[in-house]
Amino acid sequence: MRAVTFDRFGDPDVLHVSQIPGPPPPRPGQVLVEVGAAGVNPLDAALRAGRLAPLLGRHFPMVPGNDAAGTVLAVGDGVSGIEVGQRVHGLFDAAARPARHGFATPGTYAQLALTRASALATVPDRMEVVTAAAIPVAGLTAYQVLVRKARVEPGSSVLVIGASGGVGTFATQIAAALGADVTGVAGGHRTERVRALGARRVIDHHDTDVAGLTERFDLVYDVSGRFSHRQLRRLVAPGGLAVANLGPSVAAFSPALRHPERRFGRHGFAWVSPDGRDLAALDRMVETGDVTPCIDDVLPLEEAPAAHRRVEAGGTFGKLVLAMDGSRSAADL
Ligand SMILES: NC(=O)c1ccc[n+]([C@@H]2O[C@H](COP(=O)([O-])OP(=O)(O)OC[C@H]3O[C@@H](n4cnc5c(N)ncnc54)[C@H](OP(=O)(O)O)[C@@H]3O)[C@@H](O)[C@H]2O)c1
């Protein structure tokens, strides 16, 4: 099958499209998917650069990618509710049970990919495949923090630091849809676009010291992962919560922090878990128009190195997606 692979850790130029053997037939509980599009995440760049080697080893050639949307080709024994020919998407994870790290190995930048069935949700009829591929990692991370961990309620005040990126564009919209009073933090011209996502107020981190804000919030969600526990705690109202996205390299080197639901007093870390039910709930928010996945660009598979360069440089608004057939059609880009 066609896949983006790399034979050594390094910069984005180690990525290339090659032919590799396809996955084996699905084992019990697994689903084999013909991938239509794969989302690009900072996690994929961390894998390629070797920052996840302590967790995942070095079994070359490696295929990056955790997000995919496509069509079911085969299902293993014991899988119910998912049929051949159905359109599905998910944070792919082929392990029999949810693992601590929950990474797809091999990944989804490939014609075919295997996953545990419980990680999948059906793609709603009117949703394009590139939109479906943009949702799982970033959307689930935001959904699980806001709904499962923080249980945001109408009227809660929520600060989203990093509101313009893959996770933050989802977090801002989900928090607003839950009835929260959202303040977003983004950089430069992206601030206006964050306001359009439902943030009442947007702070530009280029000209404001976010850690020095005098307001207090019921939830401080540091998507960027750039702020210390101490800095975030200062911004939390009494009884509130601070949650920070754990970067993949931190997770790899700090096993104690990898527990998905571990909380340190009123401070927690986000660790996304592949969950088809949460994804279906988020899909319903997309169908009702409460959440619109923000897609910065759709690139052909061959441009995976460019996609990684852009993710590492920062400044994309929302998500980058790789389309297997090279088509760019998506929500208005
Ligand atoms: N633990 C988990 O489960 C999990 C899951 C998903 C992602 N992550 C991690 O979360 C991080 C964000 O992921 P992503 O996909 O949203 O990445 P992304 O699309 O690159 O977004 C990064 C965000 O950080 C903001 N930012 C950059 N510098 C900042 C600063 N100095 N102050 C405040 N904000 C700043 C950016 O804002 P501007 O571009 O507007 O400046 C942007 O909104 C990555 O490290 C990723 O690996 C963790």
mmCIF file of C-alpha atoms and ligand atoms in Angstrom:
data_model
loop_
_atom_site.group_PDB
_atom_site.id
_atom_site.type_symbol
_atom_site.label_atom_id
_atom_site.label_comp_id
_atom_site.label_asym_id
_atom_site.label_seq_id
_atom_site.Cartn_x
_atom_site.Cartn_y
_atom_site.Cartn_z
ATOM 1 C CA MET A 1 0.000 0.000 0.000
ATOM 2 C CA ARG A 2 0.964 3.660 -0.352
ATOM 3 C CA ALA A 3 2.055 5.296 2.867
ATOM 4 C CA VAL A 4 4.177 8.110 4.229
ATOM 5 C CA THR A 5 7.099 6.448 5.963
ATOM 6 C CA PHE A 6 10.412 7.336 7.548
ATOM 7 C CA ASP A 7 13.464 5.159 8.129
ATOM 8 C CA ARG A 8 15.202 7.305 10.742
ATOM 9 C CA PHE A 9 14.236 10.076 13.136
ATOM 10 C CA GLY A 10 14.924 13.587 11.891
ATOM 11 C CA ASP A 11 13.535 16.738 10.307
ATOM 12 C CA PRO A 12 10.459 16.693 8.016
ATOM 13 C CA ASP A 13 12.551 15.693 4.982
ATOM 14 C CA VAL A 14 12.886 12.148 6.351
ATOM 15 C CA LEU A 15 9.216 11.654 5.358
ATOM 16 C CA HIS A 16 8.554 10.130 1.943
ATOM 17 C CA VAL A 17 5.757 8.274 0.168
ATOM 18 C CA SER A 18 6.613 4.616 -0.390
ATOM 19 C CA GLN A 19 5.033 1.220 -0.954
ATOM 20 C CA ILE A 20 4.896 -0.981 2.139
ATOM 21 C CA PRO A 21 2.990 -4.176 2.950
ATOM 22 C CA GLY A 22 -0.598 -3.521 4.042
ATOM 23 C CA PRO A 23 -1.873 -4.349 7.517
ATOM 24 C CA PRO A 24 -2.887 -7.942 8.363
ATOM 25 C CA PRO A 25 -6.623 -8.822 8.412
ATOM 26 C CA PRO A 26 -8.399 -7.331 11.432
ATOM 27 C CA ARG A 27 -8.157 -9.350 14.657
ATOM 28 C CA PRO A 28 -11.159 -9.637 16.982
ATOM 29 C CA GLY A 29 -12.389 -6.179 17.920
ATOM 30 C CA GLN A 30 -10.458 -4.466 15.126
ATOM 31 C CA VAL A 31 -11.573 -2.665 11.958
ATOM 32 C CA LEU A 32 -9.598 -2.198 8.732
ATOM 33 C CA VAL A 33 -10.229 1.185 7.096
ATOM 34 C CA GLU A 34 -9.389 2.488 3.631
ATOM 35 C CA VAL A 35 -8.162 5.950 4.589
ATOM 36 C CA GLY A 36 -9.593 8.908 2.675
ATOM 37 C CA ALA A 37 -7.858 11.609 4.696
ATOM 38 C CA ALA A 38 -5.583 11.872 7.719
ATOM 39 C CA GLY A 39 -5.321 14.764 10.146
ATOM 40 C CA VAL A 40 -1.889 16.214 10.971
ATOM 41 C CA ASN A 41 -1.026 16.866 14.618
ATOM 42 C CA PRO A 42 2.023 18.079 16.582
ATOM 43 C CA LEU A 43 2.110 14.515 17.951
ATOM 44 C CA ASP A 44 3.012 13.197 14.474
ATOM 45 C CA ALA A 45 5.934 15.595 14.259
ATOM 46 C CA ALA A 46 7.098 14.499 17.726
ATOM 47 C CA LEU A 47 7.055 10.852 16.582
ATOM 48 C CA ARG A 48 9.028 11.695 13.432
ATOM 49 C CA ALA A 49 11.597 13.716 15.389
ATOM 50 C CA GLY A 50 12.195 10.782 17.753
ATOM 51 C CA ARG A 51 10.720 12.428 20.842
ATOM 52 C CA LEU A 52 8.395 9.463 21.424
ATOM 53 C CA ALA A 53 11.111 6.818 21.094
ATOM 54 C CA PRO A 54 11.117 6.183 24.878
ATOM 55 C CA LEU A 55 7.441 5.216 24.592
ATOM 56 C CA LEU A 56 7.180 3.604 21.176
ATOM 57 C CA GLY A 57 10.661 2.372 20.356
ATOM 58 C CA ARG A 58 12.270 2.606 16.916
ATOM 59 C CA HIS A 59 10.772 0.045 14.563
ATOM 60 C CA PHE A 60 11.515 1.381 11.096
ATOM 61 C CA PRO A 61 9.977 2.051 8.680
ATOM 62 C CA MET A 62 7.480 4.016 10.747
ATOM 63 C CA VAL A 63 4.200 5.509 9.530
ATOM 64 C CA PRO A 64 3.030 8.663 11.346
ATOM 65 C CA GLY A 65 -0.566 9.738 11.936
ATOM 66 C CA ASN A 66 -3.314 9.151 14.493
ATOM 67 C CA ASP A 67 -6.376 10.756 12.888
ATOM 68 C CA ALA A 68 -8.168 9.179 9.948
ATOM 69 C CA ALA A 69 -11.471 9.152 8.131
ATOM 70 C CA GLY A 70 -12.366 6.621 5.476
ATOM 71 C CA THR A 71 -14.390 3.570 4.523
ATOM 72 C CA VAL A 72 -14.580 0.261 6.375
ATOM 73 C CA LEU A 73 -12.966 -2.547 4.350
ATOM 74 C CA ALA A 74 -13.187 -5.409 6.867
ATOM 75 C CA VAL A 75 -14.211 -6.007 10.467
ATOM 76 C CA GLY A 76 -12.830 -8.527 12.963
ATOM 77 C CA ASP A 77 -14.843 -10.975 15.020
ATOM 78 C CA GLY A 78 -16.957 -9.493 17.756
ATOM 79 C CA VAL A 79 -17.335 -6.066 16.150
ATOM 80 C CA SER A 80 -20.913 -4.864 16.171
ATOM 81 C CA GLY A 81 -22.447 -1.666 14.843
ATOM 82 C CA ILE A 82 -19.736 -1.134 12.227
ATOM 83 C CA GLU A 83 -20.159 -2.590 8.748
ATOM 84 C CA VAL A 84 -18.116 -2.923 5.598
ATOM 85 C CA GLY A 85 -18.685 0.102 3.358
ATOM 86 C CA GLN A 86 -19.588 2.445 6.224
ATOM 87 C CA ARG A 87 -17.788 5.816 6.503
ATOM 88 C CA VAL A 88 -15.985 6.119 9.838
ATOM 89 C CA HIS A 89 -13.435 8.305 11.579
ATOM 90 C CA GLY A 90 -11.466 8.189 14.771
ATOM 91 C CA LEU A 91 -8.287 8.560 16.755
ATOM 92 C CA PHE A 92 -6.841 5.279 15.526
ATOM 93 C CA ASP A 93 -5.447 2.832 18.047
ATOM 94 C CA ALA A 94 -5.147 -0.828 17.113
ATOM 95 C CA ALA A 95 -4.338 -2.069 20.620
ATOM 96 C CA ALA A 96 -6.887 -4.477 22.061
ATOM 97 C CA ARG A 97 -7.481 -2.249 25.059
ATOM 98 C CA PRO A 98 -7.028 1.479 25.590
ATOM 99 C CA ALA A 99 -3.327 1.918 26.333
ATOM 100 C CA ARG A 100 -1.836 4.713 28.398
ATOM 101 C CA HIS A 101 -0.422 6.467 25.375
ATOM 102 C CA GLY A 102 -3.103 5.527 22.819
ATOM 103 C CA PHE A 103 -0.997 6.140 19.708
ATOM 104 C CA ALA A 104 -1.638 4.532 16.342
ATOM 105 C CA THR A 105 1.373 2.433 15.369
ATOM 106 C CA PRO A 106 1.661 2.080 12.409
ATOM 107 C CA GLY A 107 -0.150 5.311 11.719
ATOM 108 C CA THR A 108 -2.803 6.741 9.447
ATOM 109 C CA TYR A 109 -0.776 8.529 6.725
ATOM 110 C CA ALA A 110 -1.478 5.403 4.675
ATOM 111 C CA GLN A 111 -3.951 3.853 2.264
ATOM 112 C CA LEU A 112 -5.048 1.345 4.910
ATOM 113 C CA ALA A 113 -5.088 1.491 8.695
ATOM 114 C CA LEU A 114 -6.263 -0.739 11.525
ATOM 115 C CA THR A 115 -7.938 0.427 14.690
ATOM 116 C CA ARG A 116 -9.836 -0.884 17.667
ATOM 117 C CA ALA A 117 -13.557 -0.606 16.764
ATOM 118 C CA SER A 118 -14.432 1.302 19.942
ATOM 119 C CA ALA A 119 -12.289 4.225 18.769
ATOM 120 C CA LEU A 120 -14.534 4.803 15.735
ATOM 121 C CA ALA A 121 -17.635 6.892 15.096
ATOM 122 C CA THR A 122 -19.755 6.920 11.953
ATOM 123 C CA VAL A 123 -19.121 9.952 9.747
ATOM 124 C CA PRO A 124 -22.377 11.937 9.450
ATOM 125 C CA ASP A 125 -23.835 11.873 5.917
ATOM 126 C CA ARG A 126 -23.180 15.487 5.060
ATOM 127 C CA MET A 127 -19.658 15.623 6.499
ATOM 128 C CA GLU A 128 -16.749 15.620 4.018
ATOM 129 C CA VAL A 129 -13.977 13.106 4.589
ATOM 130 C CA VAL A 130 -11.350 15.836 5.089
ATOM 131 C CA THR A 131 -13.536 17.466 7.743
ATOM 132 C CA ALA A 132 -14.009 14.101 9.458
ATOM 133 C CA ALA A 133 -10.222 13.590 9.481
ATOM 134 C CA ALA A 134 -9.660 16.991 11.114
ATOM 135 C CA ILE A 135 -11.751 16.197 14.179
ATOM 136 C CA PRO A 136 -10.507 13.201 16.230
ATOM 137 C CA VAL A 137 -7.265 14.109 18.057
ATOM 138 C CA ALA A 138 -7.846 17.843 18.398
ATOM 139 C CA GLY A 139 -11.618 17.703 18.820
ATOM 140 C CA LEU A 140 -11.580 14.830 21.310
ATOM 141 C CA THR A 141 -8.840 16.470 23.371
ATOM 142 C CA ALA A 142 -10.920 19.636 23.703
ATOM 143 C CA TYR A 143 -14.193 17.746 24.262
ATOM 144 C CA GLN A 144 -12.767 15.474 26.932
ATOM 145 C CA VAL A 145 -11.208 18.391 28.850
ATOM 146 C CA LEU A 146 -14.296 20.612 28.732
ATOM 147 C CA VAL A 147 -17.047 18.019 29.082
ATOM 148 C CA ARG A 148 -15.505 15.062 30.899
ATOM 149 C CA LYS A 149 -12.781 16.603 33.041
ATOM 150 C CA ALA A 150 -13.959 20.168 33.767
ATOM 151 C CA ARG A 151 -17.704 19.627 33.269
ATOM 152 C CA VAL A 152 -18.153 23.185 32.023
ATOM 153 C CA GLU A 153 -21.596 24.612 32.737
ATOM 154 C CA PRO A 154 -23.557 27.554 31.341
ATOM 155 C CA GLY A 155 -22.141 30.764 32.741
ATOM 156 C CA SER A 156 -18.715 29.295 33.631
ATOM 157 C CA SER A 157 -15.824 31.564 32.754
ATOM 158 C CA VAL A 158 -13.275 29.737 30.586
ATOM 159 C CA LEU A 159 -9.838 30.943 29.480
ATOM 160 C CA VAL A 160 -8.481 29.074 26.440
ATOM 161 C CA ILE A 161 -4.760 29.749 25.968
ATOM 162 C CA GLY A 162 -3.888 28.742 22.406
ATOM 163 C CA ALA A 163 -7.388 29.285 21.013
ATOM 164 C CA SER A 164 -6.288 29.538 17.384
ATOM 165 C CA GLY A 165 -4.674 26.109 16.946
ATOM 166 C CA GLY A 166 -5.969 22.642 16.248
ATOM 167 C CA VAL A 167 -7.215 21.928 19.772
ATOM 168 C CA GLY A 168 -7.995 25.536 20.694
ATOM 169 C CA THR A 169 -10.401 26.209 17.815
ATOM 170 C CA PHE A 170 -12.430 23.208 19.006
ATOM 171 C CA ALA A 171 -12.114 24.179 22.684
ATOM 172 C CA THR A 172 -13.320 27.726 22.068
ATOM 173 C CA GLN A 173 -16.374 26.578 20.124
ATOM 174 C CA ILE A 174 -17.267 23.711 22.474
ATOM 175 C CA ALA A 175 -16.987 25.966 25.546
ATOM 176 C CA ALA A 176 -19.171 28.620 23.881
ATOM 177 C CA ALA A 177 -21.702 25.950 22.867
ATOM 178 C CA LEU A 178 -21.855 24.778 26.493
ATOM 179 C CA GLY A 179 -22.852 28.319 27.446
ATOM 180 C CA ALA A 180 -19.522 29.393 28.920
ATOM 181 C CA ASP A 181 -18.196 32.920 28.857
ATOM 182 C CA VAL A 182 -15.035 32.319 26.807
ATOM 183 C CA THR A 183 -11.843 34.358 26.744
ATOM 184 C CA GLY A 184 -9.386 33.193 24.081
ATOM 185 C CA VAL A 185 -5.647 33.787 23.816
ATOM 186 C CA ALA A 186 -4.090 33.792 20.354
ATOM 187 C CA GLY A 187 -1.372 35.576 18.405
ATOM 188 C CA GLY A 188 -1.645 38.534 15.993
ATOM 189 C CA HIS A 189 -4.263 38.529 13.251
ATOM 190 C CA ARG A 190 -5.691 35.190 14.468
ATOM 191 C CA THR A 191 -7.379 36.986 17.372
ATOM 192 C CA GLU A 192 -10.276 38.208 15.175
ATOM 193 C CA ARG A 193 -10.919 34.719 13.879
ATOM 194 C CA VAL A 194 -11.014 33.392 17.449
ATOM 195 C CA ARG A 195 -13.685 35.977 18.289
ATOM 196 C CA ALA A 196 -15.758 34.618 15.401
ATOM 197 C CA LEU A 197 -15.592 31.167 17.036
ATOM 198 C CA GLY A 198 -17.577 32.452 20.007
ATOM 199 C CA ALA A 199 -14.996 33.989 22.356
ATOM 200 C CA ARG A 200 -16.427 37.126 23.974
ATOM 201 C CA ARG A 201 -12.945 38.513 24.442
ATOM 202 C CA VAL A 202 -9.625 37.665 22.796
ATOM 203 C CA ILE A 203 -6.186 38.465 24.161
ATOM 204 C CA ASP A 204 -3.135 38.733 21.901
ATOM 205 C CA HIS A 205 -0.238 36.953 23.603
ATOM 206 C CA HIS A 206 2.208 39.056 21.574
ATOM 207 C CA ASP A 207 1.301 42.227 23.450
ATOM 208 C CA THR A 208 -0.224 40.964 26.714
ATOM 209 C CA ASP A 209 1.445 39.083 29.542
ATOM 210 C CA VAL A 210 -1.104 36.278 29.907
ATOM 211 C CA ALA A 211 0.391 35.029 33.180
ATOM 212 C CA GLY A 212 -0.064 38.539 34.605
ATOM 213 C CA LEU A 213 -3.821 38.811 33.941
ATOM 214 C CA THR A 214 -5.721 40.016 36.990
ATOM 215 C CA GLU A 215 -8.992 38.242 36.147
ATOM 216 C CA ARG A 216 -9.777 34.792 37.503
ATOM 217 C CA PHE A 217 -11.529 32.001 35.591
ATOM 218 C CA ASP A 218 -13.510 28.893 36.533
ATOM 219 C CA LEU A 219 -11.477 26.932 33.992
ATOM 220 C CA VAL A 220 -8.061 27.833 32.648
ATOM 221 C CA TYR A 221 -7.252 25.529 29.746
ATOM 222 C CA ASP A 222 -3.663 25.957 28.552
ATOM 223 C CA VAL A 223 -3.807 24.261 25.162
ATOM 224 C CA SER A 224 -0.385 25.634 24.250
ATOM 225 C CA GLY A 225 1.273 23.796 27.149
ATOM 226 C CA ARG A 226 3.647 26.745 27.565
ATOM 227 C CA PHE A 227 2.661 27.887 31.036
ATOM 228 C CA SER A 228 3.773 26.484 34.378
ATOM 229 C CA HIS A 229 1.467 25.019 36.977
ATOM 230 C CA ARG A 230 2.193 27.993 39.207
ATOM 231 C CA GLN A 231 1.362 30.536 36.471
ATOM 232 C CA LEU A 232 -1.914 28.805 35.610
ATOM 233 C CA ARG A 233 -2.997 28.390 39.214
ATOM 234 C CA ARG A 234 -2.846 32.154 39.737
ATOM 235 C CA LEU A 235 -5.490 32.592 37.022
ATOM 236 C CA VAL A 236 -8.014 30.159 38.542
ATOM 237 C CA ALA A 237 -11.022 31.406 40.537
ATOM 238 C CA PRO A 238 -11.727 29.755 43.914
ATOM 239 C CA GLY A 239 -13.096 26.251 43.270
ATOM 240 C CA GLY A 240 -11.927 26.378 39.650
ATOM 241 C CA LEU A 241 -9.593 24.168 37.667
ATOM 242 C CA ALA A 242 -6.502 24.569 35.487
ATOM 243 C CA VAL A 243 -5.820 22.004 32.777
ATOM 244 C CA ALA A 244 -2.727 21.953 30.569
ATOM 245 C CA ASN A 245 -2.112 19.967 27.419
ATOM 246 C CA LEU A 246 0.748 17.667 28.026
ATOM 247 C CA GLY A 247 3.162 17.830 25.111
ATOM 248 C CA PRO A 248 4.199 14.435 23.727
ATOM 249 C CA SER A 249 7.847 14.781 24.682
ATOM 250 C CA VAL A 250 6.954 15.606 28.287
ATOM 251 C CA ALA A 251 4.683 12.586 28.372
ATOM 252 C CA ALA A 252 7.373 10.355 26.960
ATOM 253 C CA PHE A 253 9.857 11.314 29.623
ATOM 254 C CA SER A 254 7.487 11.670 32.577
ATOM 255 C CA PRO A 255 5.624 8.375 32.916
ATOM 256 C CA ALA A 256 3.948 9.578 36.125
ATOM 257 C CA LEU A 257 2.144 12.272 34.132
ATOM 258 C CA ARG A 258 0.682 9.921 31.547
ATOM 259 C CA HIS A 259 -2.290 8.802 33.634
ATOM 260 C CA PRO A 260 -5.178 10.233 31.618
ATOM 261 C CA GLU A 261 -7.315 11.402 34.490
ATOM 262 C CA ARG A 262 -4.643 12.220 37.003
ATOM 263 C CA ARG A 263 -5.238 15.518 38.713
ATOM 264 C CA PHE A 264 -2.913 17.431 40.927
ATOM 265 C CA GLY A 265 -5.210 19.321 43.313
ATOM 266 C CA ARG A 266 -6.994 21.815 41.135
ATOM 267 C CA HIS A 267 -4.615 21.239 38.266
ATOM 268 C CA GLY A 268 -4.996 18.555 35.624
ATOM 269 C CA PHE A 269 -3.329 17.421 32.446
ATOM 270 C CA ALA A 270 -5.081 16.633 29.188
ATOM 271 C CA TRP A 271 -4.373 13.230 27.747
ATOM 272 C CA VAL A 272 -6.720 12.408 24.894
ATOM 273 C CA SER A 273 -8.283 8.977 24.802
ATOM 274 C CA PRO A 274 -9.615 7.254 21.639
ATOM 275 C CA ASP A 275 -13.350 7.052 22.280
ATOM 276 C CA GLY A 276 -15.953 6.582 19.546
ATOM 277 C CA ARG A 277 -18.818 7.636 21.837
ATOM 278 C CA ASP A 278 -17.221 10.969 22.724
ATOM 279 C CA LEU A 279 -16.435 11.464 19.042
ATOM 280 C CA ALA A 280 -20.069 10.769 18.081
ATOM 281 C CA ALA A 281 -21.205 13.327 20.678
ATOM 282 C CA LEU A 282 -18.832 15.885 19.188
ATOM 283 C CA ASP A 283 -20.051 15.003 15.676
ATOM 284 C CA ARG A 284 -23.562 15.889 16.808
ATOM 285 C CA MET A 285 -22.299 19.336 17.836
ATOM 286 C CA VAL A 286 -20.815 19.670 14.349
ATOM 287 C CA GLU A 287 -24.068 18.572 12.720
ATOM 288 C CA THR A 288 -26.089 21.129 14.677
ATOM 289 C CA GLY A 289 -23.637 23.858 13.669
ATOM 290 C CA ASP A 290 -22.464 24.523 17.243
ATOM 291 C CA VAL A 291 -18.945 23.499 16.219
ATOM 292 C CA THR A 292 -17.317 23.978 12.815
ATOM 293 C CA PRO A 293 -13.956 22.235 12.391
ATOM 294 C CA CYS A 294 -11.424 24.843 11.259
ATOM 295 C CA ILE A 295 -9.291 23.501 8.427
ATOM 296 C CA ASP A 296 -6.327 25.668 7.509
ATOM 297 C CA ASP A 297 -5.308 23.606 4.487
ATOM 298 C CA VAL A 298 -5.666 20.252 2.774
ATOM 299 C CA LEU A 299 -2.507 18.815 1.202
ATOM 300 C CA PRO A 300 -1.771 15.687 -0.839
ATOM 301 C CA LEU A 301 0.044 12.832 0.895
ATOM 302 C CA GLU A 302 3.293 13.719 -0.906
ATOM 303 C CA GLU A 303 3.332 17.036 0.930
ATOM 304 C CA ALA A 304 3.578 15.468 4.377
ATOM 305 C CA PRO A 305 7.040 17.084 4.871
ATOM 306 C CA ALA A 306 5.550 20.542 4.158
ATOM 307 C CA ALA A 307 2.647 19.794 6.502
ATOM 308 C CA HIS A 308 5.072 18.886 9.304
ATOM 309 C CA ARG A 309 7.121 22.025 8.677
ATOM 310 C CA ARG A 310 3.979 24.137 8.980
ATOM 311 C CA VAL A 311 2.828 22.391 12.158
ATOM 312 C CA GLU A 312 6.248 22.880 13.723
ATOM 313 C CA ALA A 313 6.481 26.521 12.643
ATOM 314 C CA GLY A 314 3.071 27.289 14.205
ATOM 315 C CA GLY A 315 0.642 29.888 12.926
ATOM 316 C CA THR A 316 -1.882 27.589 11.236
ATOM 317 C CA PHE A 317 -5.488 28.416 12.121
ATOM 318 C CA GLY A 318 -7.024 25.103 13.095
ATOM 319 C CA LYS A 319 -5.999 21.920 11.324
ATOM 320 C CA LEU A 320 -3.930 20.655 8.414
ATOM 321 C CA VAL A 321 -5.241 17.539 6.668
ATOM 322 C CA LEU A 322 -3.614 15.125 4.193
ATOM 323 C CA ALA A 323 -5.979 13.849 1.479
ATOM 324 C CA MET A 324 -5.136 10.430 0.023
ATOM 325 C CA ASP A 325 -6.418 11.322 -3.453
ATOM 326 C CA GLY A 326 -4.890 14.797 -3.337
ATOM 327 C CA SER A 327 -8.233 16.588 -3.599
ATOM 328 C CA ARG A 328 -8.542 19.829 -1.669
ATOM 329 C CA SER A 329 -12.301 19.993 -1.390
ATOM 330 C CA ALA A 330 -13.336 20.804 2.168
ATOM 331 C CA ALA A 331 -15.247 23.301 4.157
ATOM 332 C CA ASP A 332 -14.441 26.722 2.741
ATOM 333 C CA LEU A 333 -10.688 26.943 3.066
HETATM 334 N N1 LIG B 1 -2.039 15.658 25.885
HETATM 335 C C1 LIG B 1 -2.883 15.496 24.893
HETATM 336 O O1 LIG B 1 -3.780 14.664 24.941
HETATM 337 C C2 LIG B 1 -2.744 16.346 23.692
HETATM 338 C C3 LIG B 1 -3.671 16.218 22.655
HETATM 339 C C4 LIG B 1 -3.567 17.090 21.561
HETATM 340 C C5 LIG B 1 -2.525 18.028 21.527
HETATM 341 N N2 LIG B 1 -1.618 18.068 22.537
HETATM 342 C C6 LIG B 1 -0.519 19.047 22.544
HETATM 343 O O2 LIG B 1 -1.119 20.328 22.704
HETATM 344 C C7 LIG B 1 -0.347 21.315 22.026
HETATM 345 C C8 LIG B 1 -1.255 22.092 21.083
HETATM 346 O O3 LIG B 1 -1.779 21.235 20.071
HETATM 347 P P1 LIG B 1 -2.481 21.871 18.801
HETATM 348 O O4 LIG B 1 -2.798 20.773 17.858
HETATM 349 O O5 LIG B 1 -3.566 22.788 19.201
HETATM 350 O O6 LIG B 1 -1.252 22.739 18.229
HETATM 351 P P2 LIG B 1 -1.260 24.013 17.281
HETATM 352 O O7 LIG B 1 -2.343 23.873 16.272
HETATM 353 O O8 LIG B 1 0.135 24.199 16.827
HETATM 354 O O9 LIG B 1 -1.668 25.244 18.259
HETATM 355 C C9 LIG B 1 -0.770 25.794 19.177
HETATM 356 C C10 LIG B 1 -1.450 26.974 19.862
HETATM 357 O O10 LIG B 1 -0.566 27.519 20.840
HETATM 358 C C11 LIG B 1 -0.616 28.941 20.730
HETATM 359 N N3 LIG B 1 0.593 29.568 21.222
HETATM 360 C C12 LIG B 1 1.819 29.507 20.675
HETATM 361 N N4 LIG B 1 2.670 30.246 21.414
HETATM 362 C C13 LIG B 1 1.962 30.753 22.445
HETATM 363 C C14 LIG B 1 2.290 31.598 23.546
HETATM 364 N N5 LIG B 1 3.522 32.038 23.762
HETATM 365 N N6 LIG B 1 1.314 31.940 24.405
HETATM 366 C C15 LIG B 1 0.044 31.499 24.217
HETATM 367 N N7 LIG B 1 -0.318 30.696 23.191
HETATM 368 C C16 LIG B 1 0.637 30.332 22.317
HETATM 369 C C17 LIG B 1 -0.829 29.183 19.264
HETATM 370 O O11 LIG B 1 -1.343 30.504 19.078
HETATM 371 P P3 LIG B 1 -0.912 31.455 17.816
HETATM 372 O O12 LIG B 1 -0.543 30.536 16.674
HETATM 373 O O13 LIG B 1 -2.155 32.259 17.537
HETATM 374 O O14 LIG B 1 0.236 32.266 18.297
HETATM 375 C C18 LIG B 1 -1.829 28.091 18.917
HETATM 376 O O15 LIG B 1 -3.144 28.529 19.209
HETATM 377 C C19 LIG B 1 0.785 20.519 21.320
HETATM 378 O O16 LIG B 1 1.913 20.519 22.154
HETATM 379 C C20 LIG B 1 0.227 19.123 21.234
HETATM 380 O O17 LIG B 1 1.233 18.159 21.144
HETATM 381 C C21 LIG B 1 -1.712 17.258 23.631
#
